[in-house]
Coordinates of C-alpha atoms in Angstrom, one line a residue:
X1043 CA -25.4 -4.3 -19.4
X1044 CA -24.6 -7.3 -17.3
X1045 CA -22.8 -7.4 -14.1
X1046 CA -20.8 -11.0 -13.5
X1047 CA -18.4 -12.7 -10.9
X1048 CA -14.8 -12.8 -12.8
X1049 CA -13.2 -16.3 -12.5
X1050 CA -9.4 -14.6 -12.7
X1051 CA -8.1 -18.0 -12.2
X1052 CA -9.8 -19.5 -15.0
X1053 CA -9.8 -16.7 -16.9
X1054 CA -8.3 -16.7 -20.6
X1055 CA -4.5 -14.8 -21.2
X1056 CA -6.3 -12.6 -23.8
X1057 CA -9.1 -12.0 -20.8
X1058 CA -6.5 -10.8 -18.9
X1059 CA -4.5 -8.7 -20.9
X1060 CA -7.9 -7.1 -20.9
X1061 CA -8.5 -6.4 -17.3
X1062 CA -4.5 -5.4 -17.4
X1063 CA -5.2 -2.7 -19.9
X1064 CA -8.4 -1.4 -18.5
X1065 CA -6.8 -0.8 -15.0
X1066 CA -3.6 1.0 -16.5
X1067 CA -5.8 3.6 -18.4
X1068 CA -8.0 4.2 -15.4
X1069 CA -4.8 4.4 -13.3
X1070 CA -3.2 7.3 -16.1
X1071 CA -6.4 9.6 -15.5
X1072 CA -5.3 10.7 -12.2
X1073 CA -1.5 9.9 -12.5
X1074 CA 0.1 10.0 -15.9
X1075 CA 3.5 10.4 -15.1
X1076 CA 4.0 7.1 -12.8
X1077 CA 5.7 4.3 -15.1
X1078 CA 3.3 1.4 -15.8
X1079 CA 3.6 -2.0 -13.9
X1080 CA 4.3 -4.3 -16.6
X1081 CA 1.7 -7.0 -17.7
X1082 CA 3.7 -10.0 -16.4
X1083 CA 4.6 -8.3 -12.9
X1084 CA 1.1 -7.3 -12.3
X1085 CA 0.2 -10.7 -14.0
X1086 CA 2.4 -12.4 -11.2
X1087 CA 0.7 -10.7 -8.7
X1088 CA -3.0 -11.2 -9.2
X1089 CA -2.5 -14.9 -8.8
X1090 CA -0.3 -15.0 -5.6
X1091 CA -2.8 -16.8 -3.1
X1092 CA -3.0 -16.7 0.4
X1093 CA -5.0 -18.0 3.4
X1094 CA -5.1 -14.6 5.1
X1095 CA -6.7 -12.5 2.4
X1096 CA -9.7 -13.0 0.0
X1097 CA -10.3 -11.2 -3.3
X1098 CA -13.5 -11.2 -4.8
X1099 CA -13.8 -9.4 -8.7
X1100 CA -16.4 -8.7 -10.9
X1101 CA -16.7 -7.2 -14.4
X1102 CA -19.0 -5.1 -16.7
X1103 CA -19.9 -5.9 -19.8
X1104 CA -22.1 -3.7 -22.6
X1105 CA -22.4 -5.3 -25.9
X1106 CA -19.5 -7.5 -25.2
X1107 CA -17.1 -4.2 -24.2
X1108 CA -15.6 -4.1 -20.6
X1109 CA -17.1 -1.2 -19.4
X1110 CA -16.9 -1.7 -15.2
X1111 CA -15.0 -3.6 -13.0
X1112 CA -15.1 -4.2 -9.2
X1113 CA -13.1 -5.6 -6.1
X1114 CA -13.7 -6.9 -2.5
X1115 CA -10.7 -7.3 -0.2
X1116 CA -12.0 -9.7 2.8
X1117 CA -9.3 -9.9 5.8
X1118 CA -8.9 -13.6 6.9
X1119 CA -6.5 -12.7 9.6
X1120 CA -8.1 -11.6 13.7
X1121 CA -7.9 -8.1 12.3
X1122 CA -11.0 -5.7 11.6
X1123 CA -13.3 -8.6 11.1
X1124 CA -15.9 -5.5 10.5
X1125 CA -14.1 -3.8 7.8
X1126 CA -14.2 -4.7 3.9
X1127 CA -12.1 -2.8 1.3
X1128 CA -13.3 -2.2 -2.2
X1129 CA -12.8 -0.1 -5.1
X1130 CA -14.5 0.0 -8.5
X1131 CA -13.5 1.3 -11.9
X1132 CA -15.7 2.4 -14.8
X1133 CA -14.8 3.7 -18.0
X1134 CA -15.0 7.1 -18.2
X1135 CA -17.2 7.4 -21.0
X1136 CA -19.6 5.4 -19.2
X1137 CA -19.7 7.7 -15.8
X1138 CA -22.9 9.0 -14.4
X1139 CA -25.4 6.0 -15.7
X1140 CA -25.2 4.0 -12.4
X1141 CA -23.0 1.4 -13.3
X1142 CA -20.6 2.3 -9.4
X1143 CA -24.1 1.8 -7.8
X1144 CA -25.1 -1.9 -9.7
X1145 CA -21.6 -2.7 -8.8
X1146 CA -21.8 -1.3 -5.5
X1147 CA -24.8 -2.6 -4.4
X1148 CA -23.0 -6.3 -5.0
X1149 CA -20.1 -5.9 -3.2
X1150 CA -22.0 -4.4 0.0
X1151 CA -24.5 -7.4 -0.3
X1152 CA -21.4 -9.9 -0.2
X1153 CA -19.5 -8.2 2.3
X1154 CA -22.6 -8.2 4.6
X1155 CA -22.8 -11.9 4.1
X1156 CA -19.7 -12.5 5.3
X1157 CA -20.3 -10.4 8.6
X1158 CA -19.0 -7.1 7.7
X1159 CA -20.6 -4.0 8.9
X1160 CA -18.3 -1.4 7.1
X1161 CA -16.8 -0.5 3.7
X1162 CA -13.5 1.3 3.0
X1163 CA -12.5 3.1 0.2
X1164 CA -9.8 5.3 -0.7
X1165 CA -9.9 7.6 -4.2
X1166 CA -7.5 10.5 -5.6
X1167 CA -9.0 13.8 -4.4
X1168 CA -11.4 16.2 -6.7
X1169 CA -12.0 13.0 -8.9
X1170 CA -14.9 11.4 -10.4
X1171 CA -14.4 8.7 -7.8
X1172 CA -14.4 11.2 -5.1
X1173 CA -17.7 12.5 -6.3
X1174 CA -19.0 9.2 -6.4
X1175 CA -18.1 7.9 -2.9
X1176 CA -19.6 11.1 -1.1
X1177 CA -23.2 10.4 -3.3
X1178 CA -23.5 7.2 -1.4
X1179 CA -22.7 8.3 1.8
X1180 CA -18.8 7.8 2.5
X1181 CA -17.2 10.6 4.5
X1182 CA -13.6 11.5 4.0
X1183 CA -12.1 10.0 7.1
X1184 CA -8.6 10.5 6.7
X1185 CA -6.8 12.4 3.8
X1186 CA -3.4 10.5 2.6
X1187 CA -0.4 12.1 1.1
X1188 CA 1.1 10.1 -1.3
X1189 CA 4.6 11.6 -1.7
X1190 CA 7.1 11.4 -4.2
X1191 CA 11.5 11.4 -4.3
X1192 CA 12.8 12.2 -7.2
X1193 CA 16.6 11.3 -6.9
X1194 CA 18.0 13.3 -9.7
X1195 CA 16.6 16.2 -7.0
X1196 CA 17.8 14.6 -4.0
X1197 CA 20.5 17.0 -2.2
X1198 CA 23.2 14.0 -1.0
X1199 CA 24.9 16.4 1.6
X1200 CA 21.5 16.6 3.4
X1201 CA 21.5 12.2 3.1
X1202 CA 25.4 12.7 4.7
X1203 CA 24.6 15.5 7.4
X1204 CA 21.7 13.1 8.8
X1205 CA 24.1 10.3 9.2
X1206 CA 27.0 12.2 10.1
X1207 CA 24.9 14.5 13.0
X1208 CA 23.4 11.0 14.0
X1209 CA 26.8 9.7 14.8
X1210 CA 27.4 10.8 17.9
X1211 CA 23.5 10.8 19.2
X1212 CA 23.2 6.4 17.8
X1213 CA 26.3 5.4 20.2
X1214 CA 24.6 2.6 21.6
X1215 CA 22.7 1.8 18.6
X1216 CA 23.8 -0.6 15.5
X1217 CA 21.9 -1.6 12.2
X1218 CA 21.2 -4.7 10.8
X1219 CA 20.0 -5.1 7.0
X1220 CA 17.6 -7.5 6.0
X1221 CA 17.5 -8.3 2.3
X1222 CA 15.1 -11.3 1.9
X1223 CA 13.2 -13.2 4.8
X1224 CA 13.7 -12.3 7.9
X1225 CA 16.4 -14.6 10.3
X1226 CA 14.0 -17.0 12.4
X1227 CA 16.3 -15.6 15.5
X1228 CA 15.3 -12.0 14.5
X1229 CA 11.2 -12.9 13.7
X1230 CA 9.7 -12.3 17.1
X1231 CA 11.1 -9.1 17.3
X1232 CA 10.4 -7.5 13.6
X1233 CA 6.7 -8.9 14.1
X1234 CA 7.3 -6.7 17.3
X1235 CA 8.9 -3.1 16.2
X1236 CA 6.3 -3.5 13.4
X1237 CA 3.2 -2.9 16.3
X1238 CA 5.0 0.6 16.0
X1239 CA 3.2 1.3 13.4
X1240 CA -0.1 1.5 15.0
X1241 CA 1.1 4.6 16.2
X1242 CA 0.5 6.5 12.8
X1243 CA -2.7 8.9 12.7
X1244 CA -6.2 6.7 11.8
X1245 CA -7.9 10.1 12.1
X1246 CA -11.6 9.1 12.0
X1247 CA -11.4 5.3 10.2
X1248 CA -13.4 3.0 11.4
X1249 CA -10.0 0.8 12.1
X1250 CA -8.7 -1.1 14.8
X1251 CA -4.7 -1.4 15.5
X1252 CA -3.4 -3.8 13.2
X1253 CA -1.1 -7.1 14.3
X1254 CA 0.8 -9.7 12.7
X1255 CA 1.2 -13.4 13.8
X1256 CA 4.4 -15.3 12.6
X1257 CA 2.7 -17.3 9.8
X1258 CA 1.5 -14.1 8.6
X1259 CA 4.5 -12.2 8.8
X1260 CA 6.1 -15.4 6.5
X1261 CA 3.4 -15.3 4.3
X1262 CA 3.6 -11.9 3.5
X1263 CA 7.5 -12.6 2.8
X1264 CA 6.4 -15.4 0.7
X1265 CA 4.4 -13.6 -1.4
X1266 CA 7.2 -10.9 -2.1
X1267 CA 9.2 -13.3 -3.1
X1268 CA 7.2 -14.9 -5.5
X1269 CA 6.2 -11.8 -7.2
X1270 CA 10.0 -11.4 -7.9
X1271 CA 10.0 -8.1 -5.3
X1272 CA 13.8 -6.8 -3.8
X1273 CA 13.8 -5.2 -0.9
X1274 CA 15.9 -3.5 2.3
X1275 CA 14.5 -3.4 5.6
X1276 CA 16.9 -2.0 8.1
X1277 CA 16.8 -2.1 11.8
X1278 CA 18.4 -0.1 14.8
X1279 CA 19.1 -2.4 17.4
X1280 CA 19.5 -0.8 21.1
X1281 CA 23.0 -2.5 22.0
X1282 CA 22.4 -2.5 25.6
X1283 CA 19.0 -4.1 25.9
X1284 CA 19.6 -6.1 22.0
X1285 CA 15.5 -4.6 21.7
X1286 CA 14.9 -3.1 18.1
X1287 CA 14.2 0.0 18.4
X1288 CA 13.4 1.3 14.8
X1289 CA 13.0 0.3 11.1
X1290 CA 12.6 1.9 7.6
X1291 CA 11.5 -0.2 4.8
X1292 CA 12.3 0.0 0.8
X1293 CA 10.7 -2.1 -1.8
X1294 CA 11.1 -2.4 -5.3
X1295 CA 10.4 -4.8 -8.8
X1296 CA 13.7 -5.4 -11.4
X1297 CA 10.8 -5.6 -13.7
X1298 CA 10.0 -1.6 -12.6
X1299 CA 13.7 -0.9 -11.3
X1300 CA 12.5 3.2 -11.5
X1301 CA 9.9 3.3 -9.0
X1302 CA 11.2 2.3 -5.3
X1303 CA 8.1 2.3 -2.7
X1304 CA 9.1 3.2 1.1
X1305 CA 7.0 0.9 3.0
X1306 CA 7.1 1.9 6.6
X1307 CA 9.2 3.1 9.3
X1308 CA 8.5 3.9 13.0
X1309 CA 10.3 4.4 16.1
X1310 CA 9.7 3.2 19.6
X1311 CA 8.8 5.4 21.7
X1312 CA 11.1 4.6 24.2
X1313 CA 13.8 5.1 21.7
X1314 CA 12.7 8.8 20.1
X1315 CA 14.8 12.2 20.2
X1316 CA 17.7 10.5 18.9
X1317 CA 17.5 11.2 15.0
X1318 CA 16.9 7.0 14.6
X1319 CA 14.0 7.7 11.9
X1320 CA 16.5 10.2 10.0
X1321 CA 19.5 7.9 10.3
X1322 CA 17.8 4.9 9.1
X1323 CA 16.2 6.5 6.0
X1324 CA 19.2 8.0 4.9
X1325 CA 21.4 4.7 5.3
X1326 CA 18.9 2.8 3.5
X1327 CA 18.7 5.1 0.8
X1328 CA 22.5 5.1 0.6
X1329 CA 22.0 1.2 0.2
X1330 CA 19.1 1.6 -2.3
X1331 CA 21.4 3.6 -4.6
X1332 CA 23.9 1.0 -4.8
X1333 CA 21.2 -2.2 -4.9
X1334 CA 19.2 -0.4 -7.6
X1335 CA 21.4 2.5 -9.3
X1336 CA 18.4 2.4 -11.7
X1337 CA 15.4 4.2 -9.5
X1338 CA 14.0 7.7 -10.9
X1339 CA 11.5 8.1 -8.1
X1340 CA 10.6 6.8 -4.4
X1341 CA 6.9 7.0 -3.3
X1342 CA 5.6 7.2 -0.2
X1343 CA 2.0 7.4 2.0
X1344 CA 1.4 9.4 5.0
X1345 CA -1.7 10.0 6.9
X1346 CA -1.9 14.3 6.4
X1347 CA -2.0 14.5 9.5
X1348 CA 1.3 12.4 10.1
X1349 CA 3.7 15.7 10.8
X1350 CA 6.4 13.6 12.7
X1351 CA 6.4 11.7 9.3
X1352 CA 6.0 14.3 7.1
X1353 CA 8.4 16.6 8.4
X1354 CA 11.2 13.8 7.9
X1355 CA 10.4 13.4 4.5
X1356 CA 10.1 17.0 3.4
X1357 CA 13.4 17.9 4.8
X1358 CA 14.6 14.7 2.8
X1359 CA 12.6 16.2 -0.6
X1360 CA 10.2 14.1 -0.7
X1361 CA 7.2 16.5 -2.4
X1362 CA 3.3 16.2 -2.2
X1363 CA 2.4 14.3 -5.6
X1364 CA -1.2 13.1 -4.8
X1365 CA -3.8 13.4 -2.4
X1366 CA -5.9 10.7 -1.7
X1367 CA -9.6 10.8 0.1
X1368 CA -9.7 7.7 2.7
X1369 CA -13.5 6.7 3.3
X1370 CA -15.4 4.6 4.6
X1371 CA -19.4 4.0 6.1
X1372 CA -21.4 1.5 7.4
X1373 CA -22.7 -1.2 5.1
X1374 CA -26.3 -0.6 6.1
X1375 CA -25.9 3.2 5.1
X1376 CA -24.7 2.9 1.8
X1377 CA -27.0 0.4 0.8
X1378 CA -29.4 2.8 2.1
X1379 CA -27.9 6.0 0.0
X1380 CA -28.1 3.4 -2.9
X1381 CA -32.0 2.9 -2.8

């Protein structure tokens, strides 16, 4: 067995292809009904570069067969300088002969070296990767609900009665659409609303608030863009004060038309109790089914312990479709639980 550094950018189109397939049928163990991302969309993505983010892969070879494969995400932003994200993939005839451990064992020793103290992980509950994380001494910290729309299911006089109840509570609000980057006038104030966030439940991670400069706001745009991703990101605007008050967020790829993604949406504080969160997510699905008359299914993520959140989606149908086991543990434990 050997354990090597993958050069992605170097790396051959038939080398590729390989990782590609690997992932996908690791990825249809614990969700088989999800459509695949197609080999030039995911292709697209693995090479988008930025300054703010680091990858770091590895692979697993055994008699020339891809067997293992690893990954380190490394924050180059101010944000959780301590905190390293990783996952690792084995094939699953090849489970339970310490391969996750070799592999393991790397990606603490480079994430230490770059002055991390703690490693996060999240898996699909009652899976072998759940098993795996809790032998090496990562907690569950926070359990995710991964929730899924199905629109064929959707009840559109529910969509209307949120907008139409809304009406007379959003007088002095207004909505503005964003379908690609942001307007430069608007930028300070997204990068604003979008500290909202911060509000949704961390449970027991060993996370700090998250925050955005401009340059990494645009970045993130630009990398959407080059991946070829459509999106709507809608905004309530408090007329009398102009302050943005709320925004939901829809992605999608044409290359994957049937699966929409909602990224987030949040509230001020200042501005709950008058059904903003409701009335955005039903106008922007209203505007999803026109943009992309082709999507089968939106997915969403919630912290379990997210009701505000959850509550709005479950009265929209959105349905519990997998739970996911957030962990993570100090650097200096694991490695310790490895020995």
């Amino acid at each position: 067995m050997k354990i090597e550094e993958w050069d992605y950018k170097n790396a051959s189109e038939e080398a590729l292809r390989e990782r590609y397939e690997f992932g996908i049928a690791i990825d249809r163990e614990t969700d088989p009904e999800t459509p695949d991302d197609p080999y030039g969309m995911w292709r697209r993505a693995i090479f988008l570069e930025t300054p703010f983010y680091e990858n770091k892969m590895w692979q697993v070879r055994d008699d020339g067969e891809l067997i293992g494969a690893g990954w380190l995400g490394l924050s180059r932003s101010d944000n959780n300088r301590h905190l390293a994200q990783f996952n690792i993939r084995v094939r699953s005839d090849r489970r339970r002969e310490g391969v996750g451990r070799e592999v393991l064992s790397i990606i603490a020793d480079v994430a230490e070296a770059d002055a991390r103290t703690t490693l996060s992980c999240g898996t699909p509950k009652d899976s072998p990767g759940e098993a795996f994380l809790g032998s090496v001494g990562m907690e569950q910290k926070l359990l995710d609900r991964r929730s899924r729309l199905r629109v064929n299911e959707v009840d559109q006089s529910v969509i209307d009665g949120w907008i139409a109840d809304a009406t007379p509570k959003t007088a002095e609000y207004s909505l503005l659409c964003f379908e690609g980057r942001t307007p430069e006038e608007h930028i300070e104030a997204v990068i604003e609303l979008e500290e909202t966030m911060n509000d949704a439940p961390k449970d027991d991670l060993d996370m700090e608030d998250w925050h955005q400069t401009v340059d990494e706001f645009r970045d993130g745009e630009r990398r959407h863009i080059e991946r070829g991703d459509k999106w709507l990101y809608l905004v309530a605007q408090h007329n009398p004060t102009g302050q943005f008050a709320g925004f939901t967020h829809l992605t999608w790829h044409p290359d994957l038309p049937e699966l929409v993604w909602q990224q987030g949406t949040a509230v001020r504080r200042e501005h709950r109790g008058h059904a903003l969160g409701r009335w955005l997510k039903a106008t922007n699905y209203n505007a999803l089914r026109v943009a992309n008359p082709r999507v089968e299914f939106i997915d969403t993520w919630n912290a379990g312990t997210n009701k505000w959140m959850l509550a709005i989606n479950d009265d929209m149908g959105f349905r519990p479709y997998i739970w996911y086991s957030a962990r993570d543990a100090k650097i200096a434990d694991i490695k310790k639980a490895i020995a």
